[in-house]
Short mmCIF file of C-alpha atoms and ligand atoms in Angstrom, two decimals:
data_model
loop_
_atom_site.label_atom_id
_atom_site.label_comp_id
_atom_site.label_asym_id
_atom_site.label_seq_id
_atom_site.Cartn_x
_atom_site.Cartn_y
_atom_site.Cartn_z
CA UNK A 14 94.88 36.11 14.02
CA UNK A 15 91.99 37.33 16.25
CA UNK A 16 92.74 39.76 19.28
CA UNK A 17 95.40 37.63 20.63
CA UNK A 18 95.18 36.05 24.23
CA UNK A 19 97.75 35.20 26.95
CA UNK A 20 96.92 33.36 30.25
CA UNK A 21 99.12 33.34 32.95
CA UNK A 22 97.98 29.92 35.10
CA UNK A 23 99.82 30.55 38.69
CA UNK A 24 97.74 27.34 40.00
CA UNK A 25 98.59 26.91 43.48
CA UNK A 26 102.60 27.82 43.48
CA UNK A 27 102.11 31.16 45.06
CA UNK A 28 101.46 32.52 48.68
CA UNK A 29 98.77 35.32 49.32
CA UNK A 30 101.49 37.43 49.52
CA UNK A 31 103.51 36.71 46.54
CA UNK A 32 100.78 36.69 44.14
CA UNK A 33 99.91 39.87 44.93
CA UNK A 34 103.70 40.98 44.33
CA UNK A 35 103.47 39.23 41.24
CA UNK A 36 100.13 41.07 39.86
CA UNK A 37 101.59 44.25 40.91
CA UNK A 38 104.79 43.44 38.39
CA UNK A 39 102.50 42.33 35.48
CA UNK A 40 100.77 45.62 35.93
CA UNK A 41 103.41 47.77 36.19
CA UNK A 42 104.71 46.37 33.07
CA UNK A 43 101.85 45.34 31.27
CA UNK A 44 98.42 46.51 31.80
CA UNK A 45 98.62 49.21 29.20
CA UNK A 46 98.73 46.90 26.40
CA UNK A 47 94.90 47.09 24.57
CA UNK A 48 95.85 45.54 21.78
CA UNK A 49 96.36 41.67 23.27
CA UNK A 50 94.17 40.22 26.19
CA UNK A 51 95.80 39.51 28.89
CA UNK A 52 94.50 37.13 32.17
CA UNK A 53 95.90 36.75 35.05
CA UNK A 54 94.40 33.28 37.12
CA UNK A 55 95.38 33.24 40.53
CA UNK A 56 94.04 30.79 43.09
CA UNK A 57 90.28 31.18 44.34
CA UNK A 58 91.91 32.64 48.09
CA UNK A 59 93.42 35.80 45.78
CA UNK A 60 91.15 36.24 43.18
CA UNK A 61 89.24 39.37 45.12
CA UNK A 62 92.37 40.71 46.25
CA UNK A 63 94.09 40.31 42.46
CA UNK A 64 90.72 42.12 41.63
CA UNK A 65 91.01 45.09 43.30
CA UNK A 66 94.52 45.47 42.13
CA UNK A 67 93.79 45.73 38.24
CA UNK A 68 90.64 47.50 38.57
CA UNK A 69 90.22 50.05 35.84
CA UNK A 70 93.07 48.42 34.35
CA UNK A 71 93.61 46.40 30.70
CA UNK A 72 94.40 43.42 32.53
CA UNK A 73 92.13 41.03 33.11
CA UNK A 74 91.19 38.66 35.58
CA UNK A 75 90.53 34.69 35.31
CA UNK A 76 89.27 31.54 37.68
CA UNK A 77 91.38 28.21 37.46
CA UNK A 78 87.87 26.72 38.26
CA UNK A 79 84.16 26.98 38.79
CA UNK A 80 81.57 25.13 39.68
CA UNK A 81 78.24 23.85 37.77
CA UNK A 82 75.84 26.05 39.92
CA UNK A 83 75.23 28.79 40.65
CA UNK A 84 74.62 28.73 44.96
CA UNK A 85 73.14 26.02 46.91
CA UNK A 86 74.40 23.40 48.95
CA UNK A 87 77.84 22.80 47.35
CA UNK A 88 80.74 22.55 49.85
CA UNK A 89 83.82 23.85 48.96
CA UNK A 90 82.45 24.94 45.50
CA UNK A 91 83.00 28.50 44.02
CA UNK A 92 80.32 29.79 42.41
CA UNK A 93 80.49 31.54 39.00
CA UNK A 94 77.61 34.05 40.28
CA UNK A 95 79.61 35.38 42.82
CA UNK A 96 82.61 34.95 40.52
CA UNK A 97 81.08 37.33 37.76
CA UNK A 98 79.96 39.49 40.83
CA UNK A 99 84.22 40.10 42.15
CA UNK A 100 85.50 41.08 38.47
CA UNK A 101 86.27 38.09 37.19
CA UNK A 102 85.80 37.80 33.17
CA UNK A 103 87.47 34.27 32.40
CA UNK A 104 87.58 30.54 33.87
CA UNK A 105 89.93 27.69 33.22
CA UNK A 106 87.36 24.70 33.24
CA UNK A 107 88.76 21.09 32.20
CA UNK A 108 92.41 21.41 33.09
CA UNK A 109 93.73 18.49 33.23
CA UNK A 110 94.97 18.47 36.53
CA UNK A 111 91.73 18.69 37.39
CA UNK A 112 90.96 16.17 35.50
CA UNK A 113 93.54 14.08 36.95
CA UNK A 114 93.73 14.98 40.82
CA UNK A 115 89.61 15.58 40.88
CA UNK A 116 88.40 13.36 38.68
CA UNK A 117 86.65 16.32 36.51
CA UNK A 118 84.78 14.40 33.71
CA UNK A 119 83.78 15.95 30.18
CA UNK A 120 80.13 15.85 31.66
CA UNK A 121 81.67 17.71 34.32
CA UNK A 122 82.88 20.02 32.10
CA UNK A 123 80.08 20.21 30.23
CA UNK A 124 78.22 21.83 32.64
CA UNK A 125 80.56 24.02 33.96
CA UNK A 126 81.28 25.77 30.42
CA UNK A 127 77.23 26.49 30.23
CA UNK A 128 76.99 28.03 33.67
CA UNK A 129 79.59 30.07 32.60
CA UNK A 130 78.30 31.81 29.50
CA UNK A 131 74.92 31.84 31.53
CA UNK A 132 77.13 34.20 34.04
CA UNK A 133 78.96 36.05 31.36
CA UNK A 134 82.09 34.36 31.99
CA UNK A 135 84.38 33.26 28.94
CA UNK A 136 85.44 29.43 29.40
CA UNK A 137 88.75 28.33 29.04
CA UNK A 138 88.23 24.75 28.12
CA UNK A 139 91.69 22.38 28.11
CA UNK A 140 91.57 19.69 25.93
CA UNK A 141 94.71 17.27 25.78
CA UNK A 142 95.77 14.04 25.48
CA UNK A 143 97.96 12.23 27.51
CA UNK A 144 101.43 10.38 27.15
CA UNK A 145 100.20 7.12 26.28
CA UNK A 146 97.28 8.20 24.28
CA UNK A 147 99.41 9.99 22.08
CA UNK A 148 102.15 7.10 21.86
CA UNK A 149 98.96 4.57 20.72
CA UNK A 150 97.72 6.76 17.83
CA UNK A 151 94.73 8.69 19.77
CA UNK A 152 95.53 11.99 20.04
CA UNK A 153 92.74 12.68 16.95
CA UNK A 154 90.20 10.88 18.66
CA UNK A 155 90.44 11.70 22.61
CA UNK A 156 90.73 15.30 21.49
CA UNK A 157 87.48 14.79 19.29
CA UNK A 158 85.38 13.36 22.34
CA UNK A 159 86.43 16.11 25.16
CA UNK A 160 85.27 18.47 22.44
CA UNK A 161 82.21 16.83 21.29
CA UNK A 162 81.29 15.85 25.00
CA UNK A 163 82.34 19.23 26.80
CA UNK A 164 80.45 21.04 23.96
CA UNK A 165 77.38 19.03 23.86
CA UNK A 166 74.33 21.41 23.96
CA UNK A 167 76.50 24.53 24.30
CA UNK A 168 75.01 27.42 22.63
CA UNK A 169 77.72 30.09 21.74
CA UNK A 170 75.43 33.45 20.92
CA UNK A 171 76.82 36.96 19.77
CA UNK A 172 78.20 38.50 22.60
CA UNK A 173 79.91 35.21 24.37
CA UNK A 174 83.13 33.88 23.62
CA UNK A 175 85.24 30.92 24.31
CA UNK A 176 88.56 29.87 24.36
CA UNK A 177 89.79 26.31 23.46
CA UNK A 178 93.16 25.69 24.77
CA UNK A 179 94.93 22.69 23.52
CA UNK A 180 97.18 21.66 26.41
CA UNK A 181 99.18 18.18 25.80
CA UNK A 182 99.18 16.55 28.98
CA UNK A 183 102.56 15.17 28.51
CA UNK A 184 104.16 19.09 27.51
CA UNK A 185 102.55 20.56 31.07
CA UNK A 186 105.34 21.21 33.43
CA UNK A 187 107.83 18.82 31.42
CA UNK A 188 109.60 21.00 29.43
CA UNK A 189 108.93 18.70 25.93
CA UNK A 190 106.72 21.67 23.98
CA UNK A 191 105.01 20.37 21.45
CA UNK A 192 105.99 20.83 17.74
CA UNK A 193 104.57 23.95 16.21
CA UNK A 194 103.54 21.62 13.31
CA UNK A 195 101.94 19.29 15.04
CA UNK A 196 100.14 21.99 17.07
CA UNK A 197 99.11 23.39 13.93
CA UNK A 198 97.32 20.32 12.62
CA UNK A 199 95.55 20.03 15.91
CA UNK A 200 94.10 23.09 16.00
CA UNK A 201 93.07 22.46 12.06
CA UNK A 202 91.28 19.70 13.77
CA UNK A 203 89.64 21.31 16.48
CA UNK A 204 88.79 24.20 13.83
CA UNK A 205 87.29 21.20 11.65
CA UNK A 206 85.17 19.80 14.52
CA UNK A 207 83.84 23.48 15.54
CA UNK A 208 82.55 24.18 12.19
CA UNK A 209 80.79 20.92 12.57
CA UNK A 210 79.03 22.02 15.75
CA UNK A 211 78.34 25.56 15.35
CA UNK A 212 77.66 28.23 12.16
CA UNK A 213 80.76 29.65 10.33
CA UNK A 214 80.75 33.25 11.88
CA UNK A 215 80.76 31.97 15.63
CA UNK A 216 83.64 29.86 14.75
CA UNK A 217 85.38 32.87 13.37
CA UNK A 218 84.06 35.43 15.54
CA UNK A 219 83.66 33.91 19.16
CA UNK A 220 86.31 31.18 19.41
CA UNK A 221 89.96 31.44 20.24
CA UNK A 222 92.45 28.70 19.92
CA UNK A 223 94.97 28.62 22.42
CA UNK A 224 98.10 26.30 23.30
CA UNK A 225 99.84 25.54 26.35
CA UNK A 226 102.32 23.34 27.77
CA UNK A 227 105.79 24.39 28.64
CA UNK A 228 105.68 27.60 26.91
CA UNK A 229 108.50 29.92 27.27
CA UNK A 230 110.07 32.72 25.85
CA UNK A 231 111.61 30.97 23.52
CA UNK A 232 109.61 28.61 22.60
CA UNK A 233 106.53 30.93 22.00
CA UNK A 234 108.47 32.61 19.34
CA UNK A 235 108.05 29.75 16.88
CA UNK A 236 104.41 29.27 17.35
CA UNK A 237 103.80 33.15 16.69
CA UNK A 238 103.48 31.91 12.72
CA UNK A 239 100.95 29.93 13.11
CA UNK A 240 97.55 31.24 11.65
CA UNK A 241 95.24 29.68 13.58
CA UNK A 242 96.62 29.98 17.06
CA UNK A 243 95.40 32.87 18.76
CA UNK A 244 97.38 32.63 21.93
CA UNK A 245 98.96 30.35 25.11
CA UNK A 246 97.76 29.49 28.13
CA UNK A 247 101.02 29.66 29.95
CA UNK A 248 101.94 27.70 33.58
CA UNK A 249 105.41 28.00 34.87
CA UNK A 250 106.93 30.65 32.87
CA UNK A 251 103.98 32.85 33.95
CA UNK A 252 105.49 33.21 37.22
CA UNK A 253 108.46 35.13 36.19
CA UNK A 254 107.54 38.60 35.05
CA UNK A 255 110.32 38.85 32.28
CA UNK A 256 109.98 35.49 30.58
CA UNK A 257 105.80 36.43 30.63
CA UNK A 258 106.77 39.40 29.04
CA UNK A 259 108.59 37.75 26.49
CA UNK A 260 105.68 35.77 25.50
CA UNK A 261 103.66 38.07 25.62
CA UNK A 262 105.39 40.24 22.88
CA UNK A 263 106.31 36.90 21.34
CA UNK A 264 102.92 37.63 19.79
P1 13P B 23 103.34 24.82 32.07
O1 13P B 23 103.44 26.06 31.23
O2 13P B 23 104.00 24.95 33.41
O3 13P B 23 103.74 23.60 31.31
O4 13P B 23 101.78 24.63 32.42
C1 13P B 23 100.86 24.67 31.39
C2 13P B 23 99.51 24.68 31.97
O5 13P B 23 99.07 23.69 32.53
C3 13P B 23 98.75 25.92 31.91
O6 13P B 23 97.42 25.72 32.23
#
């Protein structure tokens, strides 16, 4: 396993307020760890706030989004300049709520994970397929094209990294997990089609595989065997301190 990675996704269940309670619990109770990175995501509104807070500590901090560019006319956009520029090392891009609710495309997406290495940000690109995908045989082959498509052109150099979180549509927020077997032969697939795209070493050295999708404390613990999953990207449970904590260490 590489340097292992938990993601705590808060989306947009918490107030100002309570998101800044909740930072202040995961870094009373986690932020010395060194040897596991841990994100915290909050919405766009916190993220500065959340910033200050784990300054000069382990922790680190994450966007749920960005967009393609870096300034210009873009309403309502966040840009990952001026993301880079508040602290923030990480962005979810591709999630598939976004997908869903905002019609986010893999061109889209694309885009947004170059912009981000251009900024020195670390995508989080969520791959997944959906409920009736799955139940007509194409989980192989809509997981192949959101990689092939959201990867297209993307040069992954020495010092940049990117994580590829495999996140079931139909396991987010439902409380189905998905079998630890089955996530294991996905991720020998996405392995399979990463080796395909880039050299050996960046494969080994610069990508971490991720799952998420109604991971708790229990059900981390039998993914923990799994040798090529390097971590979760975790929604609901990441919004109680203990059961985080019990993922976390679940690693
Ligand atoms: P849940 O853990 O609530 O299923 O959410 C997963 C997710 O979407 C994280 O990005």
């Amino acid at each position: 396993m590489k340097k292992p990675i938990i993601i705590a996704n808060w989306k947009m269940n918490l107030s100002f307020q309570k998101t800044l309670d909740l930072t202040s619990q995961v870094k009373d109770d986690l932020s010395e760890i060194k040897d596991k990175d841990i994100i915290v995501c909050p919405s766009a509104v916190a993220l500065s706030s959340v910033a200050g807070l784990i300054k000069n500590t382990n922790l680190k901090l994450g966007a749920q989004n960005v967009f393609w560019e870096e300034n210009g006319a873009y309403t309502g956009e966040t840009s990952p300049a001026v993301l880079q520029e508040i602290g923030c090392q990480y962005t979810i891009v591709g999630h598939s709520e976004r997908r869903k609710y905002l019609g986010e495309t893999n061109l889209m997406v694309n885009k947004k994970v170059n912009i981000c290495l251009e900024n020195n940000l670390t995508p989080i690109l969520c791959i997944g397929e959906t409920k009736d995908e799955r139940h007509e045989g194409l989980t192989d082959n809509v997981l192949y094209h959101q990689l092939k498509e959201c990867l297209d052109g993307v040069n992954i150099v020495d010092n940049e990294d990117i994580v590829i979180a495999y996140e079931p549509v139909w396991a987010i927020g439902s409380g189905d997990i998905a079998e630890p077997e089955e996530v294991a032969r996905v991720f020998e697939l996405i392995q399979q089609v990463l080796i395909d795209i880039y050299p050996l070493t960046v494969v080994k050295n610069n990508v971490r595989m991720v799952y998420g999708g109604s991971v708790d404390s229990d059900g981390a613990v039998g993914f923990s065997q799994l040798k090529l999953l390097d971590g979760f990207l975790v929604g609901g449970a990441s919004l109680e301190i203990n059961k985080f904590k019990e993922i976390v260490k679940s690693l």
